[in-house]
Amino acid sequence: MDRVLSGMQPSGPLHLGNLIGALSNWVRIQDKYECYFFVADWHALTTGYGNPSQIRDYTIDLLMNFLSAGLDPEKSTIFIQSQVPEHAELHIFLSMITPLGWLERVPTYKEKKEQIKDKDLDTYGFLGYPVLQTADIIIYRAKYVPVGIDQVPHLEISREIARRFNYLYGNDFFPEPEALLTEFPKVPGTDGRKMSKSYGNAIYLSDDEKTVTEKLRTMVTDPARKRKTDKGNPQVCPVFDLQKIFSTEDERQEITKGCTTATIGCLDCKAILIKHVINLMKPIWEKRQHLIDNPSVLLDIALEGSKKAKKVAGETLIKMKELIGWIS
């Protein structure tokens, strides 16, 4: 089986957008590929270096959500980045050969610096994020990284760094990671913008049923529809964008007809959505509660996964050092 690797930063609680956009896809592909999924806690330090203890708390929550959403430690290797120090060692070697200009032209580098104004991001860790990301991927010699089409340029720098290493040392030692293109539907938040913890518009997997229901009931709709008697346009309604993800085709047709003729109100539409979202999240809540009640299960899985990852990463490092003639 071809090897796949991906990770998530523990920079906040996981929300519905993360579940639909990435985590659900991980669950689907774990039967088809040899999968390595990790909590990228070192990456979270690039912007969260001021409060490392919070990253630890989010790491536990992220692991809990990995398992609650359906990742299976019998099928996938689930681990914590910082428990495999080989990532950092390879990062050092790669940082010595990566041109500065490559890092400065990464699209997200300038974007995040412009968006995040309350933190000093003029640090090497923030600039060098792609180098550590490359180490994360190629230390397992992963063939694929699941990404959406808009993220392909971000993966290209990892391919360039792997290619430069192979060129400098005269060997195709590291495979250039390929994009495993997957559909990442845009998941709107309660205010209509893309769901994000930084916007305060997210539905979290840790929210209870009452909270989820209230958030969806008060979600923004078609701004032109102020009363039930006003005819609406589902194509400009964020709630209907969620209906496209969660509801059936028959339900969407019924909603479209009722909205455009003003025979159903927004709360009627939202009731259908709430039903589907609650049904999706109920088994996740049950698994989360089981892990909260049995924390040792979570820690054991992370420990075993990290041991397995460390073994594979260590073997790669040994062979790499032999190739370049490094003796340590």
Short mmCIF file of C-alpha atoms in Angstrom, two decimals:
data_model
loop_
_atom_site.label_atom_id
_atom_site.label_comp_id
_atom_site.label_asym_id
_atom_site.label_seq_id
_atom_site.Cartn_x
_atom_site.Cartn_y
_atom_site.Cartn_z
CA MET A 1 0.00 0.00 0.00
CA ASP A 2 1.22 3.51 -0.81
CA ARG A 3 2.00 5.63 2.22
CA VAL A 4 0.01 8.77 3.07
CA LEU A 5 0.90 11.40 5.67
CA SER A 6 -1.01 14.36 7.03
CA GLY A 7 -1.29 16.32 10.24
CA MET A 8 -3.26 19.02 12.03
CA GLN A 9 -2.10 21.79 14.32
CA PRO A 10 -3.46 21.80 17.88
CA SER A 11 -4.05 25.54 17.73
CA GLY A 12 -7.62 25.39 18.97
CA PRO A 13 -10.61 23.08 19.36
CA LEU A 14 -11.60 21.12 16.25
CA HIS A 15 -14.75 22.29 14.48
CA LEU A 16 -17.25 21.03 11.94
CA GLY A 17 -15.26 22.53 9.05
CA ASN A 18 -12.18 20.51 10.04
CA LEU A 19 -14.30 17.37 10.27
CA ILE A 20 -15.93 17.79 6.85
CA GLY A 21 -12.92 19.32 5.11
CA ALA A 22 -10.19 16.91 6.19
CA LEU A 23 -10.80 14.48 9.02
CA SER A 24 -13.71 12.65 7.38
CA ASN A 25 -11.54 12.14 4.32
CA TRP A 26 -8.74 10.69 6.45
CA VAL A 27 -11.22 8.19 7.85
CA ARG A 28 -12.24 7.17 4.33
CA ILE A 29 -8.73 6.64 2.98
CA GLN A 30 -7.31 4.67 5.90
CA ASP A 31 -8.56 1.42 4.33
CA LYS A 32 -6.84 2.18 1.03
CA TYR A 33 -3.43 3.48 2.09
CA GLU A 34 -0.79 3.02 4.77
CA CYS A 35 -1.67 6.15 6.73
CA TYR A 36 0.33 8.24 9.19
CA PHE A 37 -1.69 10.98 10.89
CA PHE A 38 -0.15 13.25 13.49
CA VAL A 39 -0.77 16.14 15.84
CA ALA A 40 1.57 18.90 14.63
CA ASP A 41 2.31 20.45 18.03
CA TRP A 42 5.69 21.91 17.01
CA HIS A 43 3.97 23.67 14.11
CA ALA A 44 1.48 25.19 16.52
CA LEU A 45 4.41 26.90 18.26
CA THR A 46 5.07 29.04 15.18
CA THR A 47 2.16 31.29 16.15
CA GLY A 48 1.35 30.00 19.64
CA TYR A 49 4.82 30.19 21.18
CA GLY A 50 3.56 32.57 23.86
CA ASN A 51 1.41 29.92 25.54
CA PRO A 52 2.88 26.41 25.07
CA SER A 53 0.75 24.90 27.85
CA GLN A 54 -2.38 25.69 25.86
CA ILE A 55 -0.95 23.72 22.93
CA ARG A 56 -0.65 20.71 25.23
CA ASP A 57 -4.35 20.95 26.13
CA TYR A 58 -5.34 21.28 22.48
CA THR A 59 -3.12 18.30 21.62
CA ILE A 60 -5.15 16.06 23.93
CA ASP A 61 -8.40 17.40 22.49
CA LEU A 62 -7.20 16.88 18.91
CA LEU A 63 -6.21 13.28 19.59
CA MET A 64 -9.61 12.72 21.14
CA ASN A 65 -11.31 14.08 18.03
CA PHE A 66 -9.11 11.98 15.71
CA LEU A 67 -10.36 8.83 17.40
CA SER A 68 -13.93 10.00 17.95
CA ALA A 69 -14.31 10.85 14.25
CA GLY A 70 -13.26 7.35 13.23
CA LEU A 71 -9.50 7.13 12.86
CA ASP A 72 -8.58 3.57 13.81
CA PRO A 73 -5.18 2.88 15.45
CA GLU A 74 -5.40 -0.64 14.01
CA LYS A 75 -5.44 0.84 10.51
CA SER A 76 -3.52 4.12 10.87
CA THR A 77 -0.47 5.25 12.78
CA ILE A 78 -1.63 8.11 15.00
CA PHE A 79 1.10 10.05 16.79
CA ILE A 80 2.33 13.34 18.23
CA GLN A 81 4.98 15.20 16.26
CA SER A 82 7.12 16.22 19.25
CA GLN A 83 7.34 12.63 20.44
CA VAL A 84 9.32 11.81 17.30
CA PRO A 85 12.42 14.07 17.59
CA GLU A 86 13.75 12.67 14.31
CA HIS A 87 11.48 15.22 12.59
CA ALA A 88 13.51 18.03 14.18
CA GLU A 89 16.83 16.43 13.28
CA LEU A 90 15.91 16.08 9.61
CA HIS A 91 14.58 19.63 9.72
CA ILE A 92 18.06 20.83 10.68
CA PHE A 93 19.68 19.07 7.72
CA LEU A 94 17.04 20.41 5.30
CA SER A 95 17.29 23.95 6.67
CA MET A 96 20.97 24.00 5.64
CA ILE A 97 20.12 23.45 1.96
CA THR A 98 16.87 25.42 1.59
CA PRO A 99 17.31 28.84 -0.08
CA LEU A 100 15.86 31.73 1.89
CA GLY A 101 14.04 33.05 -1.15
CA TRP A 102 12.00 29.85 -1.42
CA LEU A 103 10.59 30.39 2.05
CA GLU A 104 9.82 34.07 1.56
CA ARG A 105 7.66 33.37 -1.50
CA VAL A 106 5.44 30.73 0.14
CA PRO A 107 1.87 32.09 -0.30
CA THR A 108 0.76 31.58 3.29
CA TYR A 109 3.85 33.32 4.72
CA LYS A 110 2.78 36.80 3.65
CA GLU A 111 -0.93 36.06 4.06
CA LYS A 112 -0.62 35.03 7.70
CA LYS A 113 1.69 37.92 8.52
CA GLU A 114 -0.95 40.29 7.19
CA GLN A 115 -3.84 38.53 8.95
CA ILE A 116 -2.27 37.97 12.37
CA LYS A 117 -1.46 41.37 13.80
CA ASP A 118 -1.39 40.59 17.52
CA LYS A 119 1.75 38.41 17.42
CA ASP A 120 5.35 38.92 16.35
CA LEU A 121 5.80 36.58 13.39
CA ASP A 122 9.24 37.84 12.40
CA THR A 123 10.77 34.62 13.67
CA TYR A 124 12.77 31.86 12.01
CA GLY A 125 10.25 29.29 13.22
CA PHE A 126 7.44 30.98 11.31
CA LEU A 127 9.53 31.53 8.19
CA GLY A 128 10.94 27.99 8.34
CA TYR A 129 7.57 26.30 8.76
CA PRO A 130 7.73 24.71 5.27
CA VAL A 131 11.10 23.12 6.03
CA LEU A 132 9.74 21.35 9.10
CA GLN A 133 6.65 20.45 7.09
CA THR A 134 8.87 18.86 4.47
CA ALA A 135 10.74 16.90 7.13
CA ASP A 136 7.39 15.66 8.49
CA ILE A 137 6.48 14.25 5.09
CA ILE A 138 9.69 12.89 3.62
CA ILE A 139 11.03 11.29 6.78
CA TYR A 140 8.32 8.67 6.21
CA ARG A 141 9.01 8.72 2.46
CA ALA A 142 5.29 9.29 2.00
CA LYS A 143 4.02 9.15 -1.55
CA TYR A 144 0.86 11.18 -1.00
CA VAL A 145 -0.35 14.12 1.07
CA PRO A 146 -4.13 14.67 0.99
CA VAL A 147 -4.85 18.28 -0.01
CA GLY A 148 -7.42 20.36 -1.81
CA ILE A 149 -6.57 21.88 -5.19
CA ASP A 150 -5.91 25.29 -3.59
CA GLN A 151 -3.24 23.76 -1.34
CA VAL A 152 -1.16 22.21 -4.12
CA PRO A 153 1.20 25.25 -4.30
CA HIS A 154 1.97 24.80 -0.59
CA LEU A 155 3.04 21.21 -1.21
CA GLU A 156 5.27 22.24 -4.11
CA ILE A 157 7.97 23.65 -1.82
CA SER A 158 8.26 20.25 -0.12
CA ARG A 159 8.75 18.70 -3.54
CA GLU A 160 11.40 21.32 -4.34
CA ILE A 161 13.30 20.72 -1.11
CA ALA A 162 13.24 16.93 -1.63
CA ARG A 163 14.38 17.46 -5.23
CA ARG A 164 17.25 19.73 -4.09
CA PHE A 165 18.43 17.17 -1.55
CA ASN A 166 18.43 14.44 -4.21
CA TYR A 167 20.33 16.71 -6.63
CA LEU A 168 22.98 17.72 -4.10
CA TYR A 169 23.69 14.19 -2.96
CA GLY A 170 23.30 12.44 -6.28
CA ASN A 171 20.58 10.03 -5.34
CA ASP A 172 16.79 9.83 -5.58
CA PHE A 173 16.63 9.04 -1.89
CA PHE A 174 13.57 11.08 -0.96
CA PRO A 175 10.45 10.64 -3.12
CA GLU A 176 8.84 13.93 -4.10
CA PRO A 177 5.48 13.88 -2.25
CA GLU A 178 2.44 14.01 -4.51
CA ALA A 179 -0.90 15.65 -3.84
CA LEU A 180 -3.73 13.24 -3.14
CA LEU A 181 -6.42 15.54 -4.45
CA THR A 182 -9.60 15.40 -2.45
CA GLU A 183 -12.75 17.48 -2.41
CA PHE A 184 -12.77 19.94 0.47
CA PRO A 185 -16.20 21.56 0.49
CA LYS A 186 -16.35 25.09 1.81
CA VAL A 187 -18.03 24.94 5.20
CA PRO A 188 -19.56 28.29 6.18
CA GLY A 189 -19.63 29.42 9.78
CA THR A 190 -22.58 30.86 11.62
CA ASP A 191 -21.85 34.36 10.27
CA GLY A 192 -21.59 33.22 6.64
CA ARG A 193 -17.81 33.45 6.41
CA LYS A 194 -15.62 30.36 6.19
CA MET A 195 -15.85 28.46 9.47
CA SER A 196 -12.83 29.33 11.60
CA LYS A 197 -12.05 29.44 15.28
CA SER A 198 -10.39 32.82 14.72
CA TYR A 199 -13.71 34.28 13.48
CA GLY A 200 -15.70 32.98 16.45
CA ASN A 201 -18.23 31.44 14.05
CA ALA A 202 -17.46 27.75 14.50
CA ILE A 203 -19.45 24.74 15.63
CA TYR A 204 -17.02 22.68 17.67
CA LEU A 205 -16.98 18.92 18.04
CA SER A 206 -16.84 19.55 21.78
CA ASP A 207 -20.09 21.57 21.71
CA ASP A 208 -23.09 19.79 23.20
CA GLU A 209 -26.42 19.26 21.44
CA LYS A 210 -28.03 22.35 22.97
CA THR A 211 -25.14 24.58 21.90
CA VAL A 212 -25.06 23.20 18.35
CA THR A 213 -28.81 23.65 18.01
CA GLU A 214 -28.68 27.25 19.23
CA LYS A 215 -25.76 28.15 16.95
CA LEU A 216 -27.55 26.78 13.88
CA ARG A 217 -30.90 28.34 14.83
CA THR A 218 -29.31 31.79 14.97
CA MET A 219 -27.12 31.35 11.87
CA VAL A 220 -27.34 34.09 9.23
CA THR A 221 -29.49 33.43 6.15
CA ASP A 222 -30.41 35.24 2.94
CA PRO A 223 -30.06 38.91 4.02
CA ALA A 224 -32.97 39.94 1.79
CA ARG A 225 -35.39 37.60 3.56
CA LYS A 226 -36.45 39.38 6.74
CA ARG A 227 -39.89 37.77 7.20
CA LYS A 228 -41.36 34.38 6.44
CA THR A 229 -43.58 35.97 3.79
CA ASP A 230 -40.51 37.27 1.90
CA LYS A 231 -39.35 35.08 -0.96
CA GLY A 232 -35.76 33.93 -0.55
CA ASN A 233 -32.81 32.88 -2.68
CA PRO A 234 -31.12 29.69 -1.39
CA GLN A 235 -28.06 30.30 -3.58
CA VAL A 236 -27.01 33.29 -1.44
CA CYS A 237 -27.87 31.64 1.88
CA PRO A 238 -25.06 30.19 4.05
CA VAL A 239 -27.52 27.77 5.65
CA PHE A 240 -28.29 26.32 2.24
CA ASP A 241 -24.53 25.89 1.64
CA LEU A 242 -24.58 23.60 4.67
CA GLN A 243 -27.69 21.87 3.34
CA LYS A 244 -25.68 20.98 0.22
CA ILE A 245 -23.27 19.06 2.47
CA PHE A 246 -25.66 17.43 4.92
CA SER A 247 -29.14 17.12 3.43
CA THR A 248 -30.55 14.78 0.79
CA GLU A 249 -31.31 15.84 -2.78
CA ASP A 250 -35.06 15.56 -2.12
CA GLU A 251 -34.74 17.76 0.95
CA ARG A 252 -32.76 20.38 -0.96
CA GLN A 253 -35.40 20.48 -3.69
CA GLU A 254 -38.12 20.86 -1.07
CA ILE A 255 -36.20 23.64 0.67
CA THR A 256 -35.53 25.46 -2.61
CA LYS A 257 -39.18 25.35 -3.60
CA GLY A 258 -40.38 26.41 -0.15
CA CYS A 259 -37.85 29.22 0.20
CA THR A 260 -38.37 30.74 -3.24
CA THR A 261 -42.16 30.67 -2.82
CA ALA A 262 -42.12 31.73 0.85
CA THR A 263 -44.07 28.64 1.90
CA ILE A 264 -41.47 27.66 4.50
CA GLY A 265 -39.54 29.87 6.87
CA CYS A 266 -35.84 29.95 7.71
CA LEU A 267 -36.44 28.12 10.99
CA ASP A 268 -38.13 25.29 9.07
CA CYS A 269 -35.09 25.05 6.83
CA LYS A 270 -32.73 25.14 9.79
CA ALA A 271 -34.66 22.37 11.56
CA ILE A 272 -33.77 20.00 8.72
CA LEU A 273 -30.11 20.98 8.93
CA ILE A 274 -30.01 20.66 12.72
CA LYS A 275 -31.39 17.12 12.49
CA HIS A 276 -28.60 16.03 10.13
CA VAL A 277 -25.78 17.75 12.02
CA ILE A 278 -26.90 16.30 15.37
CA ASN A 279 -27.15 12.81 13.84
CA LEU A 280 -23.60 13.18 12.51
CA MET A 281 -22.20 14.38 15.80
CA LYS A 282 -23.97 12.06 18.25
CA PRO A 283 -21.60 9.09 17.73
CA ILE A 284 -18.64 11.48 17.95
CA TRP A 285 -19.92 12.83 21.27
CA GLU A 286 -20.36 9.29 22.60
CA LYS A 287 -16.79 8.31 21.67
CA ARG A 288 -15.43 11.57 23.10
CA GLN A 289 -17.16 10.90 26.40
CA HIS A 290 -15.73 7.38 26.51
CA LEU A 291 -12.22 8.77 26.04
CA ILE A 292 -12.81 11.50 28.64
CA ASP A 293 -13.82 8.76 31.07
CA ASN A 294 -10.85 6.57 30.07
CA PRO A 295 -7.92 8.94 29.43
CA SER A 296 -5.34 6.16 29.60
CA VAL A 297 -6.73 4.71 26.35
CA LEU A 298 -5.94 7.94 24.53
CA LEU A 299 -2.42 8.18 25.93
CA ASP A 300 -1.65 4.53 25.16
CA ILE A 301 -2.70 4.95 21.54
CA ALA A 302 -0.57 8.08 21.16
CA LEU A 303 2.41 6.37 22.78
CA GLU A 304 2.20 3.27 20.59
CA GLY A 305 1.70 5.34 17.45
CA SER A 306 4.67 7.55 18.28
CA LYS A 307 6.87 4.49 18.89
CA LYS A 308 5.97 3.09 15.49
CA ALA A 309 6.52 6.44 13.78
CA LYS A 310 9.85 6.88 15.58
CA LYS A 311 11.08 3.50 14.33
CA VAL A 312 10.28 4.33 10.69
CA ALA A 313 11.67 7.87 10.98
CA GLY A 314 14.83 6.62 12.66
CA GLU A 315 15.50 4.12 9.88
CA THR A 316 15.16 6.89 7.30
CA LEU A 317 17.61 9.12 9.16
CA ILE A 318 20.23 6.37 9.41
CA LYS A 319 20.07 5.69 5.68
CA MET A 320 20.16 9.41 4.89
CA LYS A 321 23.28 9.92 6.99
CA GLU A 322 24.98 6.99 5.31
CA LEU A 323 24.14 8.48 1.92
CA ILE A 324 25.64 11.90 2.66
CA GLY A 325 28.56 10.54 4.65
CA TRP A 326 27.52 12.08 7.98
CA ILE A 327 28.88 10.31 11.05
CA SER A 328 27.27 11.08 14.42
#
